mmCIF file of C-alpha atoms and ligand atoms in Angstrom:
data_model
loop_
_atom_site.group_PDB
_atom_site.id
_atom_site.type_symbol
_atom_site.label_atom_id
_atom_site.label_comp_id
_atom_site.label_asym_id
_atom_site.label_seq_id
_atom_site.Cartn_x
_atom_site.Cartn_y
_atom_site.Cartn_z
ATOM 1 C CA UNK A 1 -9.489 -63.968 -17.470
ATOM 2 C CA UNK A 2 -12.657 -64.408 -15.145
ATOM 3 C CA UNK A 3 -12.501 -66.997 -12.485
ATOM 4 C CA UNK A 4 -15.876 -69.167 -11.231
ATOM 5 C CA UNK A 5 -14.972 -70.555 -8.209
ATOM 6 C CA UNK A 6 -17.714 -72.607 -5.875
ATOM 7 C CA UNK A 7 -17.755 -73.487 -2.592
ATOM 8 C CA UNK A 8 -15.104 -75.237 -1.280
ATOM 9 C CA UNK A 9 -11.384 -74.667 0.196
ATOM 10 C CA UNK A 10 -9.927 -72.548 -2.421
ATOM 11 C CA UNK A 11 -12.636 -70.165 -2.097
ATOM 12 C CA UNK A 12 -12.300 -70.234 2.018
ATOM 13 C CA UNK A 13 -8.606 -69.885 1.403
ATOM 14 C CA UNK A 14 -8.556 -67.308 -0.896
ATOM 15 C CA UNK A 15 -11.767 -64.509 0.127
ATOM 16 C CA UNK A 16 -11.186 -64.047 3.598
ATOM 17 C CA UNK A 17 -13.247 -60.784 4.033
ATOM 18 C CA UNK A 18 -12.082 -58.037 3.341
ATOM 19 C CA UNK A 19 -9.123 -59.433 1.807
ATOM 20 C CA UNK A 20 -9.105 -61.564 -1.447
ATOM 21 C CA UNK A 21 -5.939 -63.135 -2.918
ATOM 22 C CA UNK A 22 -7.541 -62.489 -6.704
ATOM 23 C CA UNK A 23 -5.624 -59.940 -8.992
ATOM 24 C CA UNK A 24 -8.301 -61.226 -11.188
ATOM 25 C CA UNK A 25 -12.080 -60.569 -12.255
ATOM 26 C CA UNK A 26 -13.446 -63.443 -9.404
ATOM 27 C CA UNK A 27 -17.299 -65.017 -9.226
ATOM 28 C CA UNK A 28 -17.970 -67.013 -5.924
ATOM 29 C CA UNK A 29 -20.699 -69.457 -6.863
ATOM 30 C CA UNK A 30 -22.889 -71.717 -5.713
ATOM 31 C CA UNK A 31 -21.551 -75.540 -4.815
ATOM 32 C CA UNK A 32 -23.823 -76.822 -7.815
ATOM 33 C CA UNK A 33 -23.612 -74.712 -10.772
ATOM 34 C CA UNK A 34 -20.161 -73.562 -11.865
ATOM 35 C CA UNK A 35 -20.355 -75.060 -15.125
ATOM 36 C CA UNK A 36 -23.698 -72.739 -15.837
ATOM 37 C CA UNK A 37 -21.959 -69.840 -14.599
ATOM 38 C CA UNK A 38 -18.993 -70.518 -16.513
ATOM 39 C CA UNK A 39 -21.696 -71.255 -19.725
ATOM 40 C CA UNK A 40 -23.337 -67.716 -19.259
ATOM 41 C CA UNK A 41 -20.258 -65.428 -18.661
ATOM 42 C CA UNK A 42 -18.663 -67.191 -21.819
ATOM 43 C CA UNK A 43 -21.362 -66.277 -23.856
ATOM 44 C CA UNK A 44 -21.744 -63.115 -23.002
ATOM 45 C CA UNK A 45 -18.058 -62.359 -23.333
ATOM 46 C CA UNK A 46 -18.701 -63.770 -26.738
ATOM 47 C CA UNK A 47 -22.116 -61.239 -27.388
ATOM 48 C CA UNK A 48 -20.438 -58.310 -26.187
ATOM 49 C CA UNK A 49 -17.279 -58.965 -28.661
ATOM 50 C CA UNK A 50 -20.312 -59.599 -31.425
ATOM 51 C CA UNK A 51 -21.439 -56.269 -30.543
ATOM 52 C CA UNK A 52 -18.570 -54.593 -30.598
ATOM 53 C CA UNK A 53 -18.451 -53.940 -27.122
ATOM 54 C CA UNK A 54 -15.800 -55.405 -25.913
ATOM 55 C CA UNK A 55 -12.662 -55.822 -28.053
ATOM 56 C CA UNK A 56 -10.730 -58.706 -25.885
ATOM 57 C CA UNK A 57 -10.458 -62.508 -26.107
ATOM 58 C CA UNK A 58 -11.238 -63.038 -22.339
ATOM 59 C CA UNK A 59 -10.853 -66.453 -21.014
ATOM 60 C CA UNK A 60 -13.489 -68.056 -18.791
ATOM 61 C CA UNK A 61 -11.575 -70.757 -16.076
ATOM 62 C CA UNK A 62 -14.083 -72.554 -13.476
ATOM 63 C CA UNK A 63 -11.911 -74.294 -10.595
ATOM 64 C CA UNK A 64 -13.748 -76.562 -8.627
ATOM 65 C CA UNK A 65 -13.600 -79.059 -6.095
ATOM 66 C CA UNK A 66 -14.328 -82.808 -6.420
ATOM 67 C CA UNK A 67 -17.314 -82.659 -4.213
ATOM 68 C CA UNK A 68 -18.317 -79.878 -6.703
ATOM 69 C CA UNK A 69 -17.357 -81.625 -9.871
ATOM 70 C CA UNK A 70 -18.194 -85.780 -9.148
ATOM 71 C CA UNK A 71 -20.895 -85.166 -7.458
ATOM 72 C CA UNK A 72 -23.376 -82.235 -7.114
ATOM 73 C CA UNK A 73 -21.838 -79.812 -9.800
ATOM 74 C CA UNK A 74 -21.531 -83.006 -12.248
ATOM 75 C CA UNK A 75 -25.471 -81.755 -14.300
ATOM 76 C CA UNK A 76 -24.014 -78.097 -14.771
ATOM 77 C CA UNK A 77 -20.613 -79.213 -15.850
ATOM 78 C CA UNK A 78 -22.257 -81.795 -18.328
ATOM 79 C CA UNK A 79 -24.546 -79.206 -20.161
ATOM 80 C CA UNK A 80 -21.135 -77.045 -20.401
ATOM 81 C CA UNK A 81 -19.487 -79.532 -22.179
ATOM 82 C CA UNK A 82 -22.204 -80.521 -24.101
ATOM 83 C CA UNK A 83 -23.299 -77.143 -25.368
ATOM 84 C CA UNK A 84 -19.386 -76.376 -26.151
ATOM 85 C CA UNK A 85 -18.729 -73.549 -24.249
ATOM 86 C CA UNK A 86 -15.280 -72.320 -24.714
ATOM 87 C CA UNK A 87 -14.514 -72.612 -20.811
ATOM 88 C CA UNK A 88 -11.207 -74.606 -19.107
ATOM 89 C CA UNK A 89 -12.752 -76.317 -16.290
ATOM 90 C CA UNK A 90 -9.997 -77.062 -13.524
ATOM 91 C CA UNK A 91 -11.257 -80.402 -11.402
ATOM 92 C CA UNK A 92 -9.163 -79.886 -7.943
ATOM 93 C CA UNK A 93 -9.503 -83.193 -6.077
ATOM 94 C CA UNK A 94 -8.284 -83.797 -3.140
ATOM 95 C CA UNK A 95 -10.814 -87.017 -2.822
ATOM 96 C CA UNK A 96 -13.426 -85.753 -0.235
ATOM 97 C CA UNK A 97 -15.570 -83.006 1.113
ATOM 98 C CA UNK A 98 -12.792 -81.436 3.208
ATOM 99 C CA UNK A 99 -13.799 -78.115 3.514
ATOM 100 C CA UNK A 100 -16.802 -79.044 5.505
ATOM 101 C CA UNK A 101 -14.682 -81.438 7.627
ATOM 102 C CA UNK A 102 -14.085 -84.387 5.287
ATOM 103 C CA UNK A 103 -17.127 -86.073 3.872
ATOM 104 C CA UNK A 104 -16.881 -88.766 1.021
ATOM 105 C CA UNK A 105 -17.654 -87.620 -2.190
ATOM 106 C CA UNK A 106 -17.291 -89.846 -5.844
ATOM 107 C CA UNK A 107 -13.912 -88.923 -5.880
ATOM 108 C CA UNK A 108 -12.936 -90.261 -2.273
ATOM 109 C CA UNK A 109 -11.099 -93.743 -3.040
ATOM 110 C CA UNK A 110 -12.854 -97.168 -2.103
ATOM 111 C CA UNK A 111 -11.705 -98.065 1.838
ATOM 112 C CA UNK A 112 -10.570 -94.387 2.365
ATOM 113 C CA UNK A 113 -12.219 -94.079 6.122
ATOM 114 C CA UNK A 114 -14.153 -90.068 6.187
ATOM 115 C CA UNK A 115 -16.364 -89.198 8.841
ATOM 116 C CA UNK A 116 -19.545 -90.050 6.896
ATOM 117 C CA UNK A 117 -17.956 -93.553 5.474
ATOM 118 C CA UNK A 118 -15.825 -94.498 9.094
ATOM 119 C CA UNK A 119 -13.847 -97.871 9.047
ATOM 120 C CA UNK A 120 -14.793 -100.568 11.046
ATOM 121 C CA UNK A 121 -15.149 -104.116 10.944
ATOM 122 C CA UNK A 122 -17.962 -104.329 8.527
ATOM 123 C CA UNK A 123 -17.900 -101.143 6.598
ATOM 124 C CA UNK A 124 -14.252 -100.663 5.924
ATOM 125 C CA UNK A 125 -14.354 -97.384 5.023
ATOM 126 C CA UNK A 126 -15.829 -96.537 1.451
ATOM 127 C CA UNK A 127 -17.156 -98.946 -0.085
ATOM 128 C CA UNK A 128 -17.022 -97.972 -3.798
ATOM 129 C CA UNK A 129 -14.498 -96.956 -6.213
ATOM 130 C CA UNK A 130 -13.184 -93.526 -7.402
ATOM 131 C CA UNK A 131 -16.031 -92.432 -9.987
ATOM 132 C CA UNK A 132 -14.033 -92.256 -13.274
ATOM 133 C CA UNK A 133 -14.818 -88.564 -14.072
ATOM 134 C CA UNK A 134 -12.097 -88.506 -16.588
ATOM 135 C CA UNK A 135 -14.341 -90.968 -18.627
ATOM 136 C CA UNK A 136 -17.135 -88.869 -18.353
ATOM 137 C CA UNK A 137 -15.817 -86.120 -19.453
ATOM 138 C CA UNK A 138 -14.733 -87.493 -22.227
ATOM 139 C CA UNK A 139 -17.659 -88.927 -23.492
ATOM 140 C CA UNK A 140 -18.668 -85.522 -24.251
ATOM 141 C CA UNK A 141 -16.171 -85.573 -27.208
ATOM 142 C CA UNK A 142 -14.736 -82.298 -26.073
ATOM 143 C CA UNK A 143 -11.085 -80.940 -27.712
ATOM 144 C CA UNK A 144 -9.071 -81.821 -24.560
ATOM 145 C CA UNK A 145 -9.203 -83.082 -21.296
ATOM 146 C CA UNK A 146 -5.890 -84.223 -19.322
ATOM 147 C CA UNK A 147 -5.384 -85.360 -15.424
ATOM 148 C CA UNK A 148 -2.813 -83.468 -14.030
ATOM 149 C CA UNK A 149 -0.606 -83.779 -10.363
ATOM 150 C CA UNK A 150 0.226 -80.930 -8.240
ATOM 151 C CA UNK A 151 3.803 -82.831 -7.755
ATOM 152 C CA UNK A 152 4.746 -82.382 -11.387
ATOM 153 C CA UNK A 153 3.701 -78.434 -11.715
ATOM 154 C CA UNK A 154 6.499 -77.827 -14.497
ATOM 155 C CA UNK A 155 6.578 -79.130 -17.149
ATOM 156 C CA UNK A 156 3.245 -81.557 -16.951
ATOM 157 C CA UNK A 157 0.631 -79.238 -15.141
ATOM 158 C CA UNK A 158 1.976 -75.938 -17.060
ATOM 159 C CA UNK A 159 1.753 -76.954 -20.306
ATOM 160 C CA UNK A 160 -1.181 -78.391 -19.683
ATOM 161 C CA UNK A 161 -3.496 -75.361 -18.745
ATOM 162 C CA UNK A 162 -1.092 -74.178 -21.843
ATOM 163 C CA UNK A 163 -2.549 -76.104 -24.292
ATOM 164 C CA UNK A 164 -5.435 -76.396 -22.530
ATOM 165 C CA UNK A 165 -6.030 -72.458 -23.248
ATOM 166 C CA UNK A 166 -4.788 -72.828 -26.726
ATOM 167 C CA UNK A 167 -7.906 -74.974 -27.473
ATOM 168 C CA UNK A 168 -10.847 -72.814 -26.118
ATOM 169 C CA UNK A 169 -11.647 -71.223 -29.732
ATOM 170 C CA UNK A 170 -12.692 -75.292 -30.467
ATOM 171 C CA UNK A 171 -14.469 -75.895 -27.358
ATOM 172 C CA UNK A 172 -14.100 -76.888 -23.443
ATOM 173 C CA UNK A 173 -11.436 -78.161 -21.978
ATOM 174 C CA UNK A 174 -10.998 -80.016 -18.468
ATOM 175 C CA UNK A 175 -8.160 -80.546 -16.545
ATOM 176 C CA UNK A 176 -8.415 -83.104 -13.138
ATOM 177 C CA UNK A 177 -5.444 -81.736 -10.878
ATOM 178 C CA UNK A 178 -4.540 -84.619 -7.672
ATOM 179 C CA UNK A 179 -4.137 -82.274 -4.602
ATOM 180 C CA UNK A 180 -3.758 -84.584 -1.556
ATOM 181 C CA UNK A 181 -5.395 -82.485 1.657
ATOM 182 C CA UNK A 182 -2.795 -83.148 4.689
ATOM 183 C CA UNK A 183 -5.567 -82.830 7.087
ATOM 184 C CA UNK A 184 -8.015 -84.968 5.446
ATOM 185 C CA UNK A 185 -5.781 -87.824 4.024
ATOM 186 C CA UNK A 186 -3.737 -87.758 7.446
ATOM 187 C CA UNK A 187 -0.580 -89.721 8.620
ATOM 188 C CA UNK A 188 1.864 -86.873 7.082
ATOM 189 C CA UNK A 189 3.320 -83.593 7.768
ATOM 190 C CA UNK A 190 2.165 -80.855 5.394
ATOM 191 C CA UNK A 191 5.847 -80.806 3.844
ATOM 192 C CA UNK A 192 5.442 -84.042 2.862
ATOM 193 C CA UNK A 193 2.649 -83.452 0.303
ATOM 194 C CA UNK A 194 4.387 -83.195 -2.695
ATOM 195 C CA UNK A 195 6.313 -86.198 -1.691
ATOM 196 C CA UNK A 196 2.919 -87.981 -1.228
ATOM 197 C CA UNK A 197 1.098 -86.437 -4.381
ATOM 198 C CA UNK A 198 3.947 -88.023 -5.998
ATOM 199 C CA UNK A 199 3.197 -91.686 -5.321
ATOM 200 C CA UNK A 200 -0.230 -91.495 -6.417
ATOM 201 C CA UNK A 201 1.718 -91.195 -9.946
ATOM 202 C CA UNK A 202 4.211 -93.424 -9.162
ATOM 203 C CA UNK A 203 2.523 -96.332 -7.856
ATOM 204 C CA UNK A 204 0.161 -96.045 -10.701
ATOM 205 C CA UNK A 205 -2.829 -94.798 -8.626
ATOM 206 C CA UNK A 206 -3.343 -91.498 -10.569
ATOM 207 C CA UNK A 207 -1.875 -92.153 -14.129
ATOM 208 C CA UNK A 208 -1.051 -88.565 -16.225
ATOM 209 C CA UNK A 209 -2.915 -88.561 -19.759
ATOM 210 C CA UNK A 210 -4.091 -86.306 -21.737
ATOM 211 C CA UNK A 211 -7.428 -86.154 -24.077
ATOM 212 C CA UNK A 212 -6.364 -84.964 -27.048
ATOM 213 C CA UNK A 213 -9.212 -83.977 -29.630
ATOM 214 C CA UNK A 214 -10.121 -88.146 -29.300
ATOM 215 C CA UNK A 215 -6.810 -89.372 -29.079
ATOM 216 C CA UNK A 216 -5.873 -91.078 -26.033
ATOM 217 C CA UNK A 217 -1.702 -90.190 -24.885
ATOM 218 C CA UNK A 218 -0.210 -91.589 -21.926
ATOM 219 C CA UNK A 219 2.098 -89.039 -20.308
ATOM 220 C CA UNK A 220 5.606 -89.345 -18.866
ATOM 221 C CA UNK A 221 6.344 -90.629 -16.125
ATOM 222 C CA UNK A 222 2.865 -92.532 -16.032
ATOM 223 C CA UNK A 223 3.797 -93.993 -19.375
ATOM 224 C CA UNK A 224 7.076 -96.051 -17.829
ATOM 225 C CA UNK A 225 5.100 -96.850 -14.509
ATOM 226 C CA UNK A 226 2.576 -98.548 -17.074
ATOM 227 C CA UNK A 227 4.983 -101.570 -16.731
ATOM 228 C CA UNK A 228 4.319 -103.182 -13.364
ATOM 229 C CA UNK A 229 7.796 -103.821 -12.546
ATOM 230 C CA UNK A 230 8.687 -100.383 -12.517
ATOM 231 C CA UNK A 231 5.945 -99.101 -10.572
ATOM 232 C CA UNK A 232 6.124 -98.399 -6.268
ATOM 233 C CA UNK A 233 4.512 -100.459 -4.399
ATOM 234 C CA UNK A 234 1.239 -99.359 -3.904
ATOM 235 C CA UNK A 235 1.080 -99.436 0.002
ATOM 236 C CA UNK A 236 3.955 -96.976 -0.250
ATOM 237 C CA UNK A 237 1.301 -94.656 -0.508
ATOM 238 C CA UNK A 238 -1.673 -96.377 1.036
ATOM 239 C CA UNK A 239 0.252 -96.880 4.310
ATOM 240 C CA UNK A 240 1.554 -93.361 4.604
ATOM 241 C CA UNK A 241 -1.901 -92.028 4.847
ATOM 242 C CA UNK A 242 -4.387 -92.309 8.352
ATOM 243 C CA UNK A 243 -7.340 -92.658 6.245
ATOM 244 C CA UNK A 244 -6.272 -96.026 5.147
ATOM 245 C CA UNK A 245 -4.364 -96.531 8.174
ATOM 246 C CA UNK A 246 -7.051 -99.623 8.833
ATOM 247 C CA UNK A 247 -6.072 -101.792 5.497
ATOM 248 C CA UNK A 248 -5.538 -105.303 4.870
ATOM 249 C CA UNK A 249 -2.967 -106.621 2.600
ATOM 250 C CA UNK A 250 -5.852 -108.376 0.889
ATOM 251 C CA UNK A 251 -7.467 -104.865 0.795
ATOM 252 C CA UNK A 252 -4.446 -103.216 -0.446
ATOM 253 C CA UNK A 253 -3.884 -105.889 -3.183
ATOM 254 C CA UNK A 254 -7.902 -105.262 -4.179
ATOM 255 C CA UNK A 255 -6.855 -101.604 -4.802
ATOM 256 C CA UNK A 256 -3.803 -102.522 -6.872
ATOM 257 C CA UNK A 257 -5.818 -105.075 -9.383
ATOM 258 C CA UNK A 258 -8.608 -102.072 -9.692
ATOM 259 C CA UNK A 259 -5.265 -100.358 -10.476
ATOM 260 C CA UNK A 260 -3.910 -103.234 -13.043
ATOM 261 C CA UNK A 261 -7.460 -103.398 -14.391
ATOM 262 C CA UNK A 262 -8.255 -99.244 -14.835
ATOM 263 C CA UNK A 263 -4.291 -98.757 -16.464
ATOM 264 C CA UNK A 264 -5.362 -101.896 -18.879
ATOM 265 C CA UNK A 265 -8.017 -99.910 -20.085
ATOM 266 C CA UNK A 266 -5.947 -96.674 -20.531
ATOM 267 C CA UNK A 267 -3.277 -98.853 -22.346
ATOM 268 C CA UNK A 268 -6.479 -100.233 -24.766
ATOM 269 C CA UNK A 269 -8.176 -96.693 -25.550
ATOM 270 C CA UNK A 270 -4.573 -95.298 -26.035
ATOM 271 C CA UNK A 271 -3.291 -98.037 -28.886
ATOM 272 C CA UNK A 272 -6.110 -96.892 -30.943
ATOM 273 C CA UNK A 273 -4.804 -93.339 -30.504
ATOM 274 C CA UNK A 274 -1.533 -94.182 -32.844
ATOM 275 C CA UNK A 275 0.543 -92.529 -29.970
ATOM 276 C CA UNK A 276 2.242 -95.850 -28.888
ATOM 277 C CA UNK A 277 2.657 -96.400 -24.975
ATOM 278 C CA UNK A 278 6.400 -97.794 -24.626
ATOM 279 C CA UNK A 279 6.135 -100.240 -21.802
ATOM 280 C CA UNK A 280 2.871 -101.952 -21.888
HETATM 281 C C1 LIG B 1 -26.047 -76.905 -1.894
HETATM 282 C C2 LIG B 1 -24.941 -76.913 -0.886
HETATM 283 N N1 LIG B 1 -24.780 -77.991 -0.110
HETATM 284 C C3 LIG B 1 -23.800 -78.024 0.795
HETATM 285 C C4 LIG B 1 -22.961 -76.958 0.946
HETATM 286 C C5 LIG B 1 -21.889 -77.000 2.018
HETATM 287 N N2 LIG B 1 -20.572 -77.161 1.453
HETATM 288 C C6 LIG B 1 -19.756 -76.105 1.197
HETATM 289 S S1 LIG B 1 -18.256 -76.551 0.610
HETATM 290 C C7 LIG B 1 -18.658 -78.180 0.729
HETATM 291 C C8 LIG B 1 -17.640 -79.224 0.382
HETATM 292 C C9 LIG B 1 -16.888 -78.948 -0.882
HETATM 293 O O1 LIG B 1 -16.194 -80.107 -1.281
HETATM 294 P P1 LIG B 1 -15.289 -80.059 -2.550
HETATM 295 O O2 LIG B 1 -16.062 -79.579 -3.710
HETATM 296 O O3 LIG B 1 -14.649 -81.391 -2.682
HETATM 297 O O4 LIG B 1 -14.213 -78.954 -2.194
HETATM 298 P P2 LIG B 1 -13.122 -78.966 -0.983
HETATM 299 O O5 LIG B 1 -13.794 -78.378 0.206
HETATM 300 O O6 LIG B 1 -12.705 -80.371 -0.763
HETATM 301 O O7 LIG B 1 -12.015 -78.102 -1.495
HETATM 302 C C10 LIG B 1 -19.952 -78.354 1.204
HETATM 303 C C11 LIG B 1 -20.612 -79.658 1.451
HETATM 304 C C12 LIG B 1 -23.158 -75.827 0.127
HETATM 305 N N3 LIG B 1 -22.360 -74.771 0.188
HETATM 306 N N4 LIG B 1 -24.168 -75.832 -0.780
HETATM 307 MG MG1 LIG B 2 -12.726 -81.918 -2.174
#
């Protein structure tokens, strides 16, 4: 495999000169244009084994950051997926700009305070919602796309990048992978991240589907938390972060009827899909 990796804190993480922790073939790119990168080292992997040249089916993974994906990388990932390079695209989002000191990006959720979007008593924070970059992708009509959770690595998140793989002869494929940033979300210890990555699932807030060549599935657990009754509450999670630390309950129960509203409309695209969801 090749990796494209932009800007952001896997790549400070990983290539601290002179070490790198890559066993891999590894491109640092620019903040904007993994998806072309991605695009040009597929097709010339693709050339070369035209040619003769090189005799190996090697796979082409871009992992990027939200700021990288929602925002400023969102043109080059678009002509990826529309051109139908075989390339898994890995969306890491841990809902800002963190590795430049936590900036709000599309994926940042609405009244999350960052230090360009600060909460006071007029702006409380960000003002919009989460950008729906699942949606997007998807409207590309692309084999498979799937949200994943860095809580649930086995079975959910494996056999995702699994299958994920398995479809790259068809076309792209896109996974969206919740990794809460302890630093920039705030309020809990870094052991506690999994714990915290969890809610998100479990109060509904990031729901596990998957994309599957225009079918829409709802994945376990998210598919019992699509009953209300059996979901956490949502400040569970809002209240054991700092960057909502500033809330209302009228603000909290805002977020959980954008919540109702955006698992209503997974619950609609999904009956089409003849997979039913059991507890709708
Ligand atoms: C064109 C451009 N603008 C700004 C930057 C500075 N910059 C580097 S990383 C980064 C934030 C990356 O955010 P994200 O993609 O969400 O990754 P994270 O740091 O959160 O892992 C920014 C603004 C840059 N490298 N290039
Ligand atoms: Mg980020």
């Amino acid at each position: 495999m090749i990796i494209v990796n932009p800007t952001g804190c896997l790549e400070v993480t990983t290539t601290i000169y002179p070490y790198t922790s890559w066993g891999v073939p590894y491109i640092h790119v620019a903040f904007e244009n993994a998806g072309a990168v991605a695009s040009g080292i597929e097709a010339a992997i693709k050339a070369l084994n035209k040619n003769g040249l090189l005799k190996r089916n090697t796979r082409v993974i871009a992992i990027a950051g939200d700021g990288g994906t929602y925002d400023i990388g969102l043109q080059a990932l678009s002509g990826m997926l529309e051109r139908g390079h075989g390339v898994l695209y890995v969306l890491y989002d841990n809902e800002a700009y963190m590795n430049t000191g936590i900036q709000r990006s599309g994926g940042t959720p609405k009244f999350a305070k960052t230090t360009t979007m600060p909460a006071g008593t007029v702006i409380r924070g960000k003002i919009q919602k989460k950008k729906d970059i699942m949606s997007i992708v998807m409207a590309h009509h692309i084999p498979y796309a799937a949200t994943a959770n860095v809580a649930y690595p086995p079975i959910d998140l494996v056999n995702k990048v699994r299958k994920a793989l398995s479809y790259l002869e068809e076309g792209p494929a896109f996974i969206h992978v919740l990794a809460p940033c302890p630093p920039g979300w705030g309020g809990f210890p870094d052991e506690k991240m999994i714990e915290i990555a969890r809610l998100a699932t479990e109060t509904g807030y990031f729901p596990l589907y998957e994309w599957d060549r225009d079918r829409l599935i709802i994945n376990p657990p998210s598919d019992m938390y699509m009953d209300k009754r059996l979901r956490k509450p949502l400040r569970e999670f809002v209240k054991a972060q700092s960057r909502w630390s500033h809330v209302t309950d009228e603000e909290i129960k805002e977020l959980e009827k954008d919540i109702e509203d955006f698992l209503n409309y997974l619950w609609r695209l999904s009956i089409g899909s003849g997979v039913p969801t059991p507890y709708a």
